Short mmCIF file of C-alpha atoms in Angstrom, two decimals:
data_model
loop_
_atom_site.label_atom_id
_atom_site.label_comp_id
_atom_site.label_asym_id
_atom_site.label_seq_id
_atom_site.Cartn_x
_atom_site.Cartn_y
_atom_site.Cartn_z
CA MET A 1 29.03 -13.89 -8.14
CA ARG A 2 27.51 -17.35 -8.71
CA LEU A 3 27.44 -19.87 -11.55
CA SER A 4 23.98 -19.98 -13.13
CA LYS A 5 22.29 -23.15 -14.40
CA LEU A 6 20.19 -21.19 -16.88
CA PHE A 7 22.36 -21.39 -19.97
CA ARG A 8 23.40 -23.69 -22.78
CA VAL A 9 26.59 -23.76 -24.86
CA ALA A 10 25.92 -22.24 -28.29
CA ASP A 11 29.44 -22.50 -29.72
CA SER A 12 31.95 -24.54 -27.72
CA GLU A 13 34.93 -23.47 -29.83
CA LYS A 14 34.31 -19.77 -29.40
CA LYS A 15 32.85 -20.27 -25.92
CA VAL A 16 29.61 -18.52 -26.85
CA ILE A 17 26.71 -19.33 -24.59
CA GLU A 18 22.94 -18.74 -24.71
CA CYS A 19 21.30 -17.40 -21.58
CA LEU A 20 17.99 -19.10 -20.81
CA ALA A 21 16.61 -16.69 -18.15
CA CYS A 22 14.29 -14.73 -20.44
CA PRO A 23 12.90 -15.09 -23.98
CA ARG A 24 15.61 -12.85 -25.44
CA ARG A 25 17.91 -15.87 -25.09
CA CYS A 26 20.95 -13.63 -25.49
CA ARG A 27 23.92 -15.24 -27.22
CA ILE A 28 26.78 -13.98 -25.07
CA PRO A 29 30.39 -14.01 -26.29
CA GLU A 30 33.13 -14.93 -23.84
CA GLY A 31 33.94 -12.03 -21.53
CA SER A 32 30.69 -10.17 -22.15
CA HIS A 33 27.17 -9.89 -20.71
CA GLY A 34 23.59 -10.16 -21.90
CA PHE A 35 21.00 -7.41 -22.39
CA CYS A 36 20.38 -7.17 -18.65
CA GLY A 37 23.99 -6.29 -17.91
CA VAL A 38 24.38 -8.64 -14.97
CA ARG A 39 24.57 -12.13 -16.50
CA TRP A 40 28.14 -12.69 -17.75
CA ASN A 41 29.96 -15.31 -19.80
CA PHE A 42 33.40 -16.30 -18.42
CA GLY A 43 35.10 -19.34 -19.88
CA GLY A 44 31.96 -20.52 -21.65
CA ARG A 45 29.87 -20.55 -18.47
CA LEU A 46 27.15 -18.17 -17.33
CA TYR A 47 27.54 -16.26 -14.05
CA LEU A 48 25.07 -14.06 -12.19
CA ALA A 49 27.42 -11.22 -11.27
CA VAL A 50 24.95 -9.65 -8.81
CA TYR A 51 24.33 -12.82 -6.80
CA GLY A 52 24.41 -11.76 -3.15
CA LEU A 53 24.49 -8.03 -3.98
CA ALA A 54 21.24 -6.20 -3.19
CA ILE A 55 21.07 -2.63 -4.50
CA ALA A 56 17.87 -1.86 -2.55
CA VAL A 57 16.21 -3.31 0.52
CA ALA A 58 13.22 -1.97 2.50
CA ILE A 59 10.19 -3.05 4.50
CA ASP A 60 6.97 -2.23 2.61
CA PRO A 61 3.23 -2.84 2.90
CA ILE A 62 2.27 -5.59 0.47
CA GLU A 63 -0.28 -3.20 -1.03
CA LYS A 64 2.61 -1.20 -2.46
CA LYS A 65 3.44 -3.97 -4.92
CA PRO A 66 0.42 -3.69 -5.51
CA LEU A 67 -1.04 -6.91 -4.10
CA TYR A 68 -4.50 -6.07 -2.74
CA HIS A 69 -5.84 -9.60 -2.60
CA TYR A 70 -2.96 -11.65 -1.25
CA ASN A 71 -2.20 -11.59 2.48
CA PRO A 72 -3.64 -8.07 2.85
CA GLY A 73 -2.22 -5.99 5.67
CA SER A 74 1.07 -7.87 5.70
CA ALA A 75 4.59 -6.36 5.58
CA VAL A 76 7.25 -7.59 3.20
CA LEU A 77 10.99 -7.24 2.84
CA SER A 78 11.50 -5.86 -0.64
CA ILE A 79 14.79 -6.64 -2.38
CA ALA A 80 16.35 -5.81 -5.75
CA THR A 81 19.57 -5.99 -7.68
CA THR A 82 20.70 -3.93 -10.67
CA GLY A 83 19.71 -4.91 -14.23
CA CYS A 84 16.51 -5.59 -16.16
CA THR A 85 15.21 -7.60 -19.12
CA TRP A 86 13.49 -4.48 -20.56
CA ALA A 87 14.69 -0.88 -21.06
CA CYS A 88 11.57 1.18 -20.31
CA LYS A 89 12.06 4.84 -21.16
CA TYR A 90 9.59 5.79 -18.42
CA CYS A 91 10.99 3.55 -15.66
CA GLN A 92 10.65 5.12 -12.21
CA ASN A 93 13.35 2.83 -10.83
CA TRP A 94 15.74 3.51 -13.69
CA ASP A 95 18.63 4.24 -11.34
CA ILE A 96 18.34 0.64 -10.21
CA SER A 97 17.00 -1.30 -13.19
CA GLN A 98 18.95 0.45 -15.93
CA ARG A 99 22.32 0.36 -14.21
CA ARG A 100 24.47 -2.01 -16.21
CA MET A 101 26.91 -2.30 -13.32
CA VAL A 102 27.71 -4.75 -10.54
CA ALA A 103 27.10 -3.06 -7.22
CA GLY A 104 25.13 -3.54 -4.02
CA TRP A 105 25.10 -4.51 -0.37
CA ARG A 106 26.67 -7.88 0.37
CA LEU A 107 23.67 -9.97 1.44
CA ASP A 108 23.71 -13.74 1.19
CA PRO A 109 20.30 -15.51 1.29
CA GLU A 110 20.64 -16.36 4.99
CA LEU A 111 21.16 -12.71 5.93
CA VAL A 112 18.24 -11.59 3.75
CA VAL A 113 15.89 -13.97 5.57
CA LYS A 114 17.31 -12.97 8.99
CA LEU A 115 16.66 -9.31 8.17
CA ALA A 116 13.08 -10.11 7.15
CA GLU A 117 12.51 -11.87 10.45
CA ALA A 118 14.26 -9.17 12.50
CA TYR A 119 12.16 -6.37 11.01
CA GLY A 120 8.83 -8.21 11.40
CA ALA A 121 8.20 -8.92 7.74
CA HIS A 122 5.75 -11.72 6.85
CA GLY A 123 7.25 -12.36 3.46
CA VAL A 124 9.88 -11.43 0.91
CA THR A 125 9.11 -9.57 -2.35
CA TYR A 126 11.49 -9.49 -5.32
CA THR A 127 10.82 -6.08 -6.80
CA TYR A 128 12.05 -2.62 -7.92
CA ASN A 129 13.97 -4.22 -10.83
CA GLU A 130 13.02 -7.32 -12.82
CA PRO A 131 13.47 -10.45 -10.63
CA VAL A 132 14.08 -12.63 -13.70
CA VAL A 133 17.58 -11.21 -14.05
CA PHE A 134 18.50 -12.37 -10.54
CA ILE A 135 16.31 -15.47 -10.45
CA ASP A 136 19.18 -17.70 -9.21
CA TYR A 137 19.59 -15.42 -6.15
CA ALA A 138 15.83 -14.99 -5.62
CA TYR A 139 15.35 -18.77 -5.77
CA ASP A 140 17.89 -19.42 -3.03
CA ILE A 141 16.40 -16.69 -0.83
CA GLY A 142 12.86 -17.93 -1.53
CA ILE A 143 13.45 -21.58 -0.72
CA LEU A 144 15.11 -20.57 2.60
CA ALA A 145 12.30 -18.09 3.35
CA ARG A 146 9.63 -20.76 2.83
CA LYS A 147 11.41 -23.08 5.22
CA ARG A 148 11.27 -20.31 7.82
CA GLY A 149 7.56 -19.70 7.42
CA LEU A 150 7.75 -16.63 5.17
CA PHE A 151 5.83 -16.24 1.92
CA ASN A 152 7.35 -15.05 -1.38
CA THR A 153 5.97 -12.62 -3.93
CA MET A 154 7.40 -10.96 -7.01
CA VAL A 155 6.71 -7.90 -9.11
CA THR A 156 7.56 -8.90 -12.67
CA ASN A 157 7.01 -7.87 -16.26
CA GLY A 158 6.23 -11.54 -16.85
CA TYR A 159 8.86 -11.81 -19.57
CA MET A 160 10.36 -15.13 -18.53
CA SER A 161 11.45 -18.41 -20.10
CA ASP A 162 10.02 -21.82 -19.31
CA GLU A 163 13.24 -22.60 -17.43
CA THR A 164 12.80 -19.56 -15.19
CA LEU A 165 9.12 -20.38 -14.75
CA ASP A 166 10.08 -23.80 -13.45
CA LEU A 167 12.14 -22.09 -10.72
CA VAL A 168 9.44 -19.49 -9.97
CA LYS A 169 6.84 -22.19 -9.39
CA GLN A 170 9.03 -23.74 -6.69
CA PHE A 171 9.02 -20.75 -4.34
CA VAL A 172 6.74 -17.87 -5.41
CA ASN A 173 3.27 -17.67 -3.75
CA ALA A 174 1.93 -14.58 -5.51
CA ALA A 175 2.94 -12.29 -8.35
CA THR A 176 2.06 -8.88 -9.67
CA VAL A 177 2.47 -8.95 -13.45
CA ASP A 178 3.30 -5.40 -14.50
CA ILE A 179 1.97 -4.76 -18.03
CA LYS A 180 2.65 -1.48 -19.81
CA GLY A 181 0.50 0.33 -22.36
CA ASN A 182 -2.13 -2.44 -22.50
CA GLY A 183 0.56 -4.84 -23.72
CA ASP A 184 0.52 -3.28 -27.18
CA ASP A 185 3.34 -4.69 -29.32
CA GLU A 186 4.24 -1.40 -30.98
CA PHE A 187 4.30 0.44 -27.67
CA LEU A 188 6.50 -2.17 -25.98
CA GLN A 189 8.93 -2.24 -28.85
CA LYS A 190 9.25 1.53 -29.01
CA PHE A 191 9.31 2.40 -25.31
CA SER A 192 10.57 -0.77 -23.55
CA ALA A 193 12.91 -2.35 -26.16
CA VAL A 194 10.80 -5.54 -26.21
CA PRO A 195 11.18 -7.53 -29.44
CA ARG A 196 8.08 -7.49 -31.64
CA GLY A 197 5.71 -10.33 -30.83
CA HIS A 198 7.33 -11.08 -27.47
CA PHE A 199 4.37 -9.92 -25.34
CA GLU A 200 3.01 -13.39 -26.07
CA TYR A 201 5.61 -14.78 -23.65
CA VAL A 202 4.14 -12.58 -20.90
CA LEU A 203 0.66 -13.92 -21.58
CA GLN A 204 1.97 -17.49 -21.52
CA ALA A 205 3.78 -16.88 -18.23
CA MET A 206 0.60 -15.53 -16.59
CA VAL A 207 -1.39 -18.56 -17.62
CA GLU A 208 1.29 -20.94 -16.37
CA MET A 209 1.64 -19.12 -13.06
CA LYS A 210 -2.11 -19.20 -12.53
CA ARG A 211 -2.23 -22.89 -13.48
CA SER A 212 0.49 -23.74 -11.00
CA GLY A 213 -1.34 -22.11 -8.08
CA ILE A 214 0.50 -18.77 -7.91
CA PHE A 215 -1.91 -15.96 -6.98
CA VAL A 216 -1.79 -13.42 -9.84
CA GLU A 217 -2.74 -9.76 -9.87
CA VAL A 218 -2.27 -7.65 -13.01
CA THR A 219 -1.26 -3.99 -13.33
CA ASP A 220 -1.43 -1.92 -16.51
CA LEU A 221 0.57 1.31 -16.70
CA VAL A 222 -1.54 3.72 -18.71
CA VAL A 223 0.78 6.11 -20.58
CA PRO A 224 -0.84 9.23 -22.08
CA ARG A 225 -0.49 9.73 -25.86
CA TYR A 226 1.25 6.42 -26.43
CA GLY A 227 -0.26 3.66 -24.28
CA ASP A 228 -3.87 4.57 -23.47
CA ASP A 229 -5.94 3.12 -26.30
CA LEU A 230 -9.30 1.90 -24.96
CA GLU A 231 -9.82 -0.77 -27.60
CA LYS A 232 -6.40 -2.28 -26.84
CA CYS A 233 -7.40 -2.16 -23.19
CA ARG A 234 -10.61 -3.97 -24.02
CA LYS A 235 -8.71 -6.66 -25.88
CA LEU A 236 -6.39 -7.20 -22.89
CA MET A 237 -9.26 -7.32 -20.39
CA ARG A 238 -11.14 -9.82 -22.53
CA TRP A 239 -8.00 -12.01 -22.63
CA ILE A 240 -7.66 -11.83 -18.84
CA VAL A 241 -11.28 -12.89 -18.29
CA GLU A 242 -10.97 -15.78 -20.73
CA ASN A 243 -7.56 -17.05 -19.62
CA LEU A 244 -7.05 -15.99 -15.98
CA GLY A 245 -10.68 -15.59 -14.92
CA PRO A 246 -12.91 -12.63 -13.94
CA GLU A 247 -11.74 -12.83 -10.32
CA THR A 248 -8.26 -11.65 -11.28
CA PRO A 249 -7.62 -8.22 -9.72
CA VAL A 250 -6.60 -5.56 -12.26
CA HIS A 251 -4.91 -2.23 -11.38
CA PHE A 252 -4.65 0.66 -13.80
CA LEU A 253 -1.62 2.69 -12.77
CA ARG A 254 -1.18 6.39 -13.30
CA PHE A 255 1.95 7.31 -15.28
CA HIS A 256 4.27 9.95 -13.83
CA PRO A 257 6.95 11.62 -15.99
CA ASP A 258 10.39 10.16 -15.32
CA TYR A 259 13.68 9.04 -16.85
CA LYS A 260 13.57 9.62 -20.63
CA MET A 261 9.91 10.64 -20.77
CA ILE A 262 9.73 13.68 -18.54
CA ASP A 263 7.99 15.58 -21.32
CA VAL A 264 4.89 13.31 -21.10
CA PRO A 265 2.27 14.53 -18.55
CA PRO A 266 0.79 12.38 -15.81
CA THR A 267 -2.15 10.23 -16.88
CA PRO A 268 -5.44 12.15 -16.54
CA VAL A 269 -7.62 10.54 -13.86
CA GLU A 270 -10.47 10.56 -16.35
CA THR A 271 -8.40 8.31 -18.70
CA LEU A 272 -7.82 5.83 -15.87
CA GLU A 273 -11.52 5.84 -15.05
CA LYS A 274 -12.36 5.06 -18.70
CA HIS A 275 -9.99 2.09 -18.59
CA ALA A 276 -11.63 0.93 -15.36
CA ARG A 277 -15.07 1.08 -17.00
CA VAL A 278 -13.86 -0.98 -19.92
CA ALA A 279 -12.46 -3.60 -17.52
CA LYS A 280 -15.80 -3.81 -15.70
CA GLU A 281 -17.73 -4.02 -18.99
CA GLU A 282 -15.57 -6.98 -19.99
CA GLY A 283 -16.35 -8.73 -16.70
CA ILE A 284 -13.36 -8.05 -14.41
CA HIS A 285 -14.68 -8.22 -10.82
CA TYR A 286 -11.96 -6.28 -9.00
CA VAL A 287 -10.82 -3.11 -10.77
CA TYR A 288 -8.47 -0.58 -9.17
CA ILE A 289 -6.85 2.76 -9.99
CA GLY A 290 -3.33 3.15 -8.64
CA ASN A 291 -1.10 6.16 -7.89
CA VAL A 292 -4.15 8.30 -7.18
CA PRO A 293 -4.45 8.37 -3.37
CA GLY A 294 -8.00 8.82 -2.15
CA HIS A 295 -9.71 7.63 -5.36
CA GLU A 296 -12.77 5.45 -4.75
CA LEU A 297 -11.28 2.70 -6.92
CA GLU A 298 -8.57 2.10 -4.31
CA ASN A 299 -11.37 0.32 -2.44
CA THR A 300 -12.66 -3.23 -2.92
CA TYR A 301 -16.36 -3.65 -3.70
CA CYS A 302 -18.40 -6.83 -3.72
CA PRO A 303 -18.83 -7.89 -7.33
CA ASN A 304 -22.24 -9.37 -6.50
CA CYS A 305 -24.00 -6.51 -4.69
CA GLY A 306 -21.63 -3.57 -4.94
CA GLU A 307 -21.09 -3.21 -1.20
CA LEU A 308 -17.84 -1.53 -0.11
CA VAL A 309 -15.95 -4.28 1.73
CA ILE A 310 -12.37 -2.98 2.04
CA ARG A 311 -11.68 0.76 2.27
CA ARG A 312 -8.15 1.96 1.52
CA PHE A 313 -6.13 5.13 1.29
CA GLY A 314 -2.87 4.75 -0.60
CA PHE A 315 -1.26 1.57 0.69
CA GLU A 316 -3.21 1.53 3.96
CA ILE A 317 -6.36 -0.45 4.80
CA LEU A 318 -8.71 1.90 6.68
CA GLU A 319 -11.66 -0.44 7.05
CA TRP A 320 -12.12 -4.21 6.73
CA ARG A 321 -15.69 -5.45 6.58
CA LEU A 322 -15.22 -9.10 5.55
CA ASP A 323 -15.60 -12.09 7.87
CA GLU A 324 -12.95 -14.79 8.38
CA GLN A 325 -14.05 -16.50 5.15
CA PHE A 326 -13.76 -13.19 3.27
CA ARG A 327 -17.50 -12.98 2.71
CA CYS A 328 -19.44 -9.81 1.98
CA PRO A 329 -21.38 -8.64 5.08
CA LYS A 330 -24.41 -7.76 2.93
CA CYS A 331 -24.86 -10.70 0.51
CA GLY A 332 -22.34 -13.33 1.62
CA TYR A 333 -20.36 -13.41 -1.64
CA ARG A 334 -16.82 -14.70 -1.09
CA ILE A 335 -14.24 -12.13 -2.16
CA ASN A 336 -11.17 -13.59 -3.88
CA ILE A 337 -8.47 -13.26 -1.23
CA GLY A 338 -5.38 -15.45 -1.03
CA GLY A 339 -3.78 -16.10 2.33
CA LYS A 340 -5.18 -14.18 5.32
CA LEU A 341 -5.70 -10.71 6.74
CA TYR A 342 -2.79 -9.65 8.88
CA PRO A 343 -3.56 -7.62 12.05
CA THR A 344 -0.70 -5.23 11.22
CA TYR A 345 -2.91 -3.63 8.56
CA ARG A 346 -3.64 -0.85 11.04
CA SER A 347 0.02 -0.06 11.64
CA ASP A 348 2.74 1.71 9.68
CA ARG A 349 4.40 -0.99 7.57
CA PHE A 350 7.21 1.07 6.09
CA ALA A 351 10.65 0.67 7.65
CA TYR A 352 14.15 1.75 6.80
CA VAL A 353 16.70 -1.08 7.01
CA PRO A 354 20.12 0.37 7.99
CA LEU A 355 22.18 -2.09 5.97
CA GLU A 356 25.44 -0.38 6.97
CA LEU A 357 25.00 -1.95 10.39
CA TYR A 358 24.99 -5.47 8.99
CA THR A 359 27.19 -5.48 5.89
CA GLU A 360 29.09 -3.40 3.34
CA PHE A 361 28.33 -1.75 0.00
CA VAL A 362 30.57 -2.76 -2.87
CA HIS A 363 31.03 -1.66 -6.48
CA ILE A 364 32.88 -4.29 -8.51
CA PRO A 365 34.57 -3.01 -11.70
CA GLU A 366 34.34 -5.15 -14.81
CA SER A 367 38.07 -5.78 -14.67
CA LYS A 368 37.58 -7.78 -11.43
CA LEU A 369 34.59 -9.87 -12.52
CA ARG A 370 36.54 -12.66 -14.21
CA GLU A 371 38.68 -13.15 -11.12
CA LEU A 372 35.54 -13.38 -8.97
CA ALA A 373 34.00 -15.89 -11.39
CA GLU A 374 37.06 -18.12 -11.18
CA ARG A 375 37.12 -17.83 -7.41
CA SER A 376 33.43 -18.73 -7.11
CA GLN A 377 34.10 -22.16 -8.65
CA HIS A 378 36.25 -23.21 -5.68
#
């Protein structure tokens, strides 16, 4: 539990506050929480109830995020809390993101960074649920991690306020912006509970992150029947080329039935390939297909001559053919890579972190939250 700075008083008499973390700007009555379920109003002040409570922690390859072009071959400590700014009916992490409860392993920022160091991680990634809901916690971890020589990345839906963006720019090095259904307004409203017209905030956030020096990769979850329109894909790809640049990596992700959409089949590979062709036609240099292990579009090809320069299978790099300046061995074109290649790319970068050895798991009932909020002020 920690007091958040991201709020303003909306009604001092009734102690109603407005949360500033995301563009919903929830007006939260005293004793209640916002849409995410983890940002609470007690006494006319906003508290992040899951501060210091990680619901999931693991060591992952950075390619799992997916970040193919930032510090390839590195390992990251992935961390999440409960809660989310969206309510995707197809969410594969719904048991984490859609829990409107305060629970997790007690992990203060210092312990998070120590675990990252102890398990050989090169960076910390805020992922599995939406990092915007726990931005106060992520910020404190991130600033400490940077001081200790670790990089920071996030997997985000990009739905963040200017106030949150100001924090993100202070500690995040790279971000995967996870778009769904080509960013179509109707799709997002129906299947993710995103207010109509609010995808514009995601676009603005991507531009601002890119402008501030954050390395950006984009994913697009292609959902059969509902979010697989090629013309909408073309519109999004054109926007990316014009606003983020053709060197921005784009990943088309295969949908798998889950949560409230188990009746929808997996995305046909042919549909993903059609999306990839559209992206290339619009000028995207690095186009990938995700969640299809062994597909040729897991690999990186030189956009100048077409030479295969990085061969992958799943999250693993099988072959690296670039020089130290990331140049194509055939034509010398410099591939857009941020950071460096880590020698651990040939090793297994998954690791289980036995948190029970370091801390305890707690589930805090709503009846106890006010008491914790009052205690956190002292």
